[in-house]
Coordinates of C-alpha atoms in Angstrom, one line a residue:
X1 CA 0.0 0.0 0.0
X2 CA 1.0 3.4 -0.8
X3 CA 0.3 6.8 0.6
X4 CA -1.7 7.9 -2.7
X5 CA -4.1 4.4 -1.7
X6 CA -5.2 6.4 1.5
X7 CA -4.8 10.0 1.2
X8 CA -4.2 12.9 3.0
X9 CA -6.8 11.9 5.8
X10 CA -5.6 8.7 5.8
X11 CA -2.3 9.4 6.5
X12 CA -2.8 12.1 9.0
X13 CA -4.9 9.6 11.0
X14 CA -1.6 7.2 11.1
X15 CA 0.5 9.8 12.2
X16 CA -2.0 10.9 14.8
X17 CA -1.1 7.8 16.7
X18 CA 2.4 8.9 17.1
X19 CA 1.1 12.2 19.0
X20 CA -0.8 13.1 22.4
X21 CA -4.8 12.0 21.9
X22 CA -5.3 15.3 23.7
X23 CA -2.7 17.6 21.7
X24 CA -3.7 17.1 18.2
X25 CA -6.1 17.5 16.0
X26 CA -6.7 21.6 16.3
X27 CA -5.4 23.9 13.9
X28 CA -2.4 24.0 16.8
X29 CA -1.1 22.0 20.2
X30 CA -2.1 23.7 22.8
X31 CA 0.4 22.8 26.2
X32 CA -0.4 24.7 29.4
X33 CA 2.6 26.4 30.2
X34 CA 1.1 28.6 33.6
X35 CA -1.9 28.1 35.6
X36 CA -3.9 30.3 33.0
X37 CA -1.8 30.7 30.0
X38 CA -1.1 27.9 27.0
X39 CA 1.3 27.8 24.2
X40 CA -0.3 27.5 20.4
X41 CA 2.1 25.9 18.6
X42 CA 1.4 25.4 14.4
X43 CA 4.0 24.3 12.0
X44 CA 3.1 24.8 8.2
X45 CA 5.4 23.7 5.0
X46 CA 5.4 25.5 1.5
X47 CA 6.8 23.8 -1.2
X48 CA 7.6 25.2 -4.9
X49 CA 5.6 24.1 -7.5
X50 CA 2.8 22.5 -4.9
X51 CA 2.3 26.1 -3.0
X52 CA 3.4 28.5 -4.7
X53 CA 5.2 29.6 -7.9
X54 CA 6.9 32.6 -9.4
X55 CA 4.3 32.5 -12.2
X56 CA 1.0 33.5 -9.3
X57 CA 3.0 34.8 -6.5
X58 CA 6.9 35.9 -6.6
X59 CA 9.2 35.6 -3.7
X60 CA 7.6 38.5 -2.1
X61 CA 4.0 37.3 -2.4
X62 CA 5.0 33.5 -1.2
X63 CA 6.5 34.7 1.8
X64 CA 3.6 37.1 2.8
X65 CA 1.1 33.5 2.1
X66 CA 3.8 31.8 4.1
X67 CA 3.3 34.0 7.6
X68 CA -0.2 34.5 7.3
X69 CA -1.1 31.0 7.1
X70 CA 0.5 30.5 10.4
X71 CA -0.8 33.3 11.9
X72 CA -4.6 32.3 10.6
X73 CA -3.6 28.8 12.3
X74 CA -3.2 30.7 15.7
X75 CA -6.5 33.1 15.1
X76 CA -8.2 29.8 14.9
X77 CA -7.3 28.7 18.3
X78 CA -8.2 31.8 19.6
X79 CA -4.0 33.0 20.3
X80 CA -2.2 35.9 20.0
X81 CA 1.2 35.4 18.0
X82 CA 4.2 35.4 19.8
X83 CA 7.2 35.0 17.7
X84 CA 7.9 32.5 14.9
X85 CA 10.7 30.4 13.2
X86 CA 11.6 29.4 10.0
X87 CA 13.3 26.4 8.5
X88 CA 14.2 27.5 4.5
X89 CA 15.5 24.4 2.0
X90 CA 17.0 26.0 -1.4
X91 CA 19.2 25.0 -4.1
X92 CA 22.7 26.6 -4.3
X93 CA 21.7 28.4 -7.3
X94 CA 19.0 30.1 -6.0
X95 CA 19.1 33.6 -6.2
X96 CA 19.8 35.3 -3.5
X97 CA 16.8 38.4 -4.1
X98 CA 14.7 35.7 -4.0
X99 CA 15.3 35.1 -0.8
X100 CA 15.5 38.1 0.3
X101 CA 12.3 39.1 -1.2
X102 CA 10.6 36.4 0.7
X103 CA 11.8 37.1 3.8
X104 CA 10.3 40.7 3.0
X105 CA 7.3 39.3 2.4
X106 CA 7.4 37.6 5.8
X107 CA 8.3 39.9 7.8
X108 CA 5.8 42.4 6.2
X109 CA 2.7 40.1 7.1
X110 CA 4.3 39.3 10.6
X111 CA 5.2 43.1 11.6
X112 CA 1.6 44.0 11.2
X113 CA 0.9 41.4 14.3
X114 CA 4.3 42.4 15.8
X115 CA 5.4 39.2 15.3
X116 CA 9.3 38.6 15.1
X117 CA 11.2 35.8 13.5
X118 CA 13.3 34.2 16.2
X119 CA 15.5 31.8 14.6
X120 CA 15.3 28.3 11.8
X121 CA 17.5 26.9 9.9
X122 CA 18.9 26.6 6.2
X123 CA 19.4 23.2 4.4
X124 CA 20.5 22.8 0.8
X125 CA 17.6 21.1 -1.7
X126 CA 17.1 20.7 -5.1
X127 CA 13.1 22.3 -4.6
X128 CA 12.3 25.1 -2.4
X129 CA 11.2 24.7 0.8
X130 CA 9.5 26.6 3.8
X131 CA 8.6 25.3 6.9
X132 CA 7.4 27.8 9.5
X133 CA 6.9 27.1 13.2
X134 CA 4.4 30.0 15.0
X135 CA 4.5 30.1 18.8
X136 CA 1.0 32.0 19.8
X137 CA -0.2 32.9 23.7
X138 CA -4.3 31.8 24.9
X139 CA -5.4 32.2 27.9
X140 CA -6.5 28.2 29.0
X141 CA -10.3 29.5 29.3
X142 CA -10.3 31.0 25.7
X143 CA -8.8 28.7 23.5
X144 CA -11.0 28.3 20.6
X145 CA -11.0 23.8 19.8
X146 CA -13.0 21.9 16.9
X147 CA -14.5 19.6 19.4
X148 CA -16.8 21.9 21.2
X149 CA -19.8 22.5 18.8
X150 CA -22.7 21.5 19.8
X151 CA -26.6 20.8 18.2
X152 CA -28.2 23.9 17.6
X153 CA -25.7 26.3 17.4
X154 CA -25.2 28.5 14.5
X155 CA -22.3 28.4 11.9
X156 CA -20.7 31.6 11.1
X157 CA -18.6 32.2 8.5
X158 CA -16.0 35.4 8.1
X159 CA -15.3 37.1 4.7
X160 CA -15.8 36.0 1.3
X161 CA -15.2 32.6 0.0
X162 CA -14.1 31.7 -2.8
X163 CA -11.7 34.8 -3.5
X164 CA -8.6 33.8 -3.5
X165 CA -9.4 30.9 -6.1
X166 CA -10.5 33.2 -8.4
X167 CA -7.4 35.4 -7.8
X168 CA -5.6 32.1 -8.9
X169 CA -7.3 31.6 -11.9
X170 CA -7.0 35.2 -13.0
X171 CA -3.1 34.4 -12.6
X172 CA -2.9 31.0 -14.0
X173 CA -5.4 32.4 -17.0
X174 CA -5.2 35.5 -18.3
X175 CA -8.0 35.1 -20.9
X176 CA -10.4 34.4 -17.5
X177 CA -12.4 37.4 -16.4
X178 CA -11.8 39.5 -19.5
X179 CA -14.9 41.6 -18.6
X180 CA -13.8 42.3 -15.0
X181 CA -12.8 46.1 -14.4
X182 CA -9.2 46.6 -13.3
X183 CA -10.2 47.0 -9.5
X184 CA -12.3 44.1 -9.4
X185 CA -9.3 42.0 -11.1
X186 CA -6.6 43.4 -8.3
X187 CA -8.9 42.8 -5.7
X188 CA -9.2 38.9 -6.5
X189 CA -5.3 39.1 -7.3
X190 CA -4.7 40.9 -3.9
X191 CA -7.4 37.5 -2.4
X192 CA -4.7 35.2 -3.5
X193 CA -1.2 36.8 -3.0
X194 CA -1.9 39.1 0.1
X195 CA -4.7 36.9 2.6
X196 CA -5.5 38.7 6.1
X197 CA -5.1 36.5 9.0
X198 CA -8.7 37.0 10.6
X199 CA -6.7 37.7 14.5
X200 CA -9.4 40.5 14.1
X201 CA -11.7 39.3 14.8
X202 CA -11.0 38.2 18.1
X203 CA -11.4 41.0 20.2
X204 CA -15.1 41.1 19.0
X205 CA -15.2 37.4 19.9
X206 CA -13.7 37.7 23.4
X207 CA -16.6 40.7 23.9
X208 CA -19.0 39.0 23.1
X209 CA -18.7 35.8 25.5
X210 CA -17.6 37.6 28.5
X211 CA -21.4 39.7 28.6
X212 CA -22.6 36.1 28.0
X213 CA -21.1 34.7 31.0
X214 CA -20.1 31.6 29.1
X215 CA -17.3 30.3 26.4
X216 CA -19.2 28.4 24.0
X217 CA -17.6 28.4 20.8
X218 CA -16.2 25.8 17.9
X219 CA -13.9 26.9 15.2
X220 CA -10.9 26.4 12.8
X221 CA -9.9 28.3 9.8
X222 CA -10.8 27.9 6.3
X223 CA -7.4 27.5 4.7
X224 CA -8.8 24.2 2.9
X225 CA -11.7 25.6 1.9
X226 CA -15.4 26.5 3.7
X227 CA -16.9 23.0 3.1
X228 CA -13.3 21.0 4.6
X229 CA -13.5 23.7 7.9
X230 CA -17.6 23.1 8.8
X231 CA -16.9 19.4 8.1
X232 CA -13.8 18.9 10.2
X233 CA -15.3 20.6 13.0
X234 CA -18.6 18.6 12.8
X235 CA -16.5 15.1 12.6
X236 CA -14.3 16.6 15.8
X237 CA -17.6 17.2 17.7
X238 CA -19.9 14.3 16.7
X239 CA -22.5 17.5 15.0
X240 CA -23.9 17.5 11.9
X241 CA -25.0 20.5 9.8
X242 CA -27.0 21.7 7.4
X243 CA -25.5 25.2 5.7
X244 CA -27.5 27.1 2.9
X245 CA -26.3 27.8 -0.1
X246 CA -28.3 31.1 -0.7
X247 CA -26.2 32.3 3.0
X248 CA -22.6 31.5 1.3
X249 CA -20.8 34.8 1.1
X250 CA -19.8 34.1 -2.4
X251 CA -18.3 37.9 -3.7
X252 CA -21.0 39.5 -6.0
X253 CA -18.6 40.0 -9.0
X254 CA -18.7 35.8 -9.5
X255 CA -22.2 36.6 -11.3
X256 CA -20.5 38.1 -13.6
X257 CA -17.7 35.7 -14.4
X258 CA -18.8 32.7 -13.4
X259 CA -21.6 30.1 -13.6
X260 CA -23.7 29.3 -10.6
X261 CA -22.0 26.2 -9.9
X262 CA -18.4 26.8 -10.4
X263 CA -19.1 29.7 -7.9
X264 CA -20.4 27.3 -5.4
X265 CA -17.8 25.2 -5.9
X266 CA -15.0 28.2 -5.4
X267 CA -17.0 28.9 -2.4
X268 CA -17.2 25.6 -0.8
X269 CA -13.7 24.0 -2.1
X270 CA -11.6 26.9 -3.5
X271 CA -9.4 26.9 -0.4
X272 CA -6.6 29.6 1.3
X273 CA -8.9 32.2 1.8
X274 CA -7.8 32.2 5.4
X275 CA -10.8 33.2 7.2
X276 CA -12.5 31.7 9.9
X277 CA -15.3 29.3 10.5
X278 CA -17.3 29.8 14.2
X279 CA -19.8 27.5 15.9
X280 CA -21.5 29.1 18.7
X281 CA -24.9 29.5 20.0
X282 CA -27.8 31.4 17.7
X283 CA -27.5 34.6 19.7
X284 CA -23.9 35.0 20.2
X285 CA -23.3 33.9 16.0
X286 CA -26.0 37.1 15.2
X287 CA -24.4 39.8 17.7
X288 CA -20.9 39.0 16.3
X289 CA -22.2 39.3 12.3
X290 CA -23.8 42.4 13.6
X291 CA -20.7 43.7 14.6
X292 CA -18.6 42.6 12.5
X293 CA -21.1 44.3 9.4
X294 CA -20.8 42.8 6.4
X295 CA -17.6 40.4 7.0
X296 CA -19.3 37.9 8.6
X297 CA -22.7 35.5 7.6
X298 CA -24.3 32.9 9.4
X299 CA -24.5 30.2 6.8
X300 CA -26.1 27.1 8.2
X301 CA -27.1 25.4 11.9
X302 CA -25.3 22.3 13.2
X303 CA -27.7 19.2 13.9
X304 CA -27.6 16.6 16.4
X305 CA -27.2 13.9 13.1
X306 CA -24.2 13.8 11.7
X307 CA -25.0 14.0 8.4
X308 CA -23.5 17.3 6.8
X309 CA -25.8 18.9 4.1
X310 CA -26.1 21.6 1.9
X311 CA -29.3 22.7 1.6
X312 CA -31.4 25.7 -0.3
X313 CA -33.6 27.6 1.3
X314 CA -35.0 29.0 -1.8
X315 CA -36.0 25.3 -2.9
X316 CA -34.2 25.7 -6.4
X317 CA -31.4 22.6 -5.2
X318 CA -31.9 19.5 -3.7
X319 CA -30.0 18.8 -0.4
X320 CA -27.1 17.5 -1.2
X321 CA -24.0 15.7 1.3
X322 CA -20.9 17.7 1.6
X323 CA -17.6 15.9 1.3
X324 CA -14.1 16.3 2.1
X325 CA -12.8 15.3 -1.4
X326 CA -14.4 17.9 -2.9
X327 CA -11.1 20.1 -2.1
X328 CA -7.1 19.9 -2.5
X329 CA -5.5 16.7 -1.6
X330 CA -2.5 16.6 -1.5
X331 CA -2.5 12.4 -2.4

């Protein structure tokens, strides 16, 4: 048997034996370290040609992607970023602005969280390679988990989805979204090169649960897409869901360049949009998208089966199951 037989799921559930039942299986380990405080820990790997390319990103762009996926990994758990390191694998005939442009990139995504690097290494390798290790801070009573959802609660997703897939495209294709005016192009572009680590949001999070007297809340990011984040967190907490398709916040310039079901798909499956996906109770999920404007939509309700279904509300669509392989795999 070979790892392409089982996948990516399949072989992260083998290597989850080798780790703490209680450690993984969150967007970070989380280890007490004080009577109150815990350490997020998330290590992510970039690889050329699988990641990112000079034809859709650059140096610059790649290492911005790079540090924000990190950081989004830490906004998922609810952490404030600490410090980070990085391990960098290049060939000895790599340029050397390239490297330098990525570490730019890096550290301008980083110093808007006033994040340092700390340290890494460097290795020679015939294919580039990132790995970064980010070290956030969570008070033990506030870290955010995938296991906590429970029936009833709403599902509330941040941002648009499906952005950053299109920003691909328009890089991969240039005859794609011929129509679209300049702005609308660079914002898609910007989607895909330049992603916002939702640490945001947060605050507004933390406000919200205090006047309610009571941390109830489920959540990861949705770096692998909207459909892999409500599905991970309903398989982590024994829920099921049902989300609505007419609630996806889908941006409004895919009617003009797409049909309806490529932009559902880009929605659901489109992936590294980097925002985050929140389970928490009915009333909490509408006072934070009423503070958070229009950034934030509640898209569906998690059920007590476990069934995970996309429905329409509208009765256009039949229900039908979401699934993980709808997304990347990586095998």
């Amino acid at each position: 048997m070979q790892v392409k037989d089982i996948g990516e799921q399949g072989l992260l559930r083998i290597l989850q034996k080798f780790c703490p039942a209680e450690i993984v299986g969150d967007d970070c380990a989380v280890m007490p370290t004080t009577p109150n405080q815990s350490l997020a820990i998330t290590t992510d790997m970039l690889v050329d040609g699988v990641h990112f390319s000079d034809r859709t990103t650059g140096p610059y762009y790649a290492g911005w992607r790079a540090a924000a996926a990190n950081l989004s990994d830490l906004a998922a758990m609810g952490a404030t970023p600490l410090a980070v390191t990085v391990a960098l694998a290049v060939a000895a005939d790599t340029a050397v602005e390239w490297v330098e442009e990525f570490y730019r990139g890096m550290t301008a995504c980083l110093q808007e969280y006033d994040t340092p690097i700390v340290g890494g290494d460097v290795v020679r390798s015939p294919v580039v390679t990132v790995a970064i290790t980010a070290f956030g801070q969570v008070e033990c009573d506030r870290t955010i988990s995938r296991s906590n959802a429970r029936s009833g609660w709403a599902i509330v997703a941040t941002g648009v989805h499906g952005a950053s897939r299109a920003g691909l495209e328009l890089l991969l294709n240039p005859e794609f979204g011929q129509n679209l005016e300049k702005v609308d192009r660079a914002s898609l572009i910007i989607a895909h090169q330049c992603p916002k680590p939702r640490l945001d949001v947060l605050p507004i999070v933390w406000e919200i649960l205090d006047s309610a007297g009571e941390f109830s809340i489920a959540g990861m990011d949705s770096s692998d897409g909207l459909a892999d984040a409500i599905i991970q967190i309903c398989r982590a907490s024994g829920v099921g869901a049902k989300v609505d398709r007419t609630k996806l916040p889908i941006p409004d310039i895919f009617s003009e360049i797409l049909s309806t079901e490529k932009a559902l798909d880009w929605a659901l499956y489109g992936g590294e949009d980097f925002e985050l996906v929140l389970f928490l109770p009915i009333a909490n999920a509408e006072l934070l998208v009423e503070k958070i404007g229009n950034g934030a939509a509640i898209v569906g309700i998690a059920t007590e089966s476990t069934d995970i279904w996309l429905t329409d509300s509208s009765g256009v669509y039949p229900d039908i199951v979401l699934k993980l392989d709808g997304g990347f795999q990586h095998f």
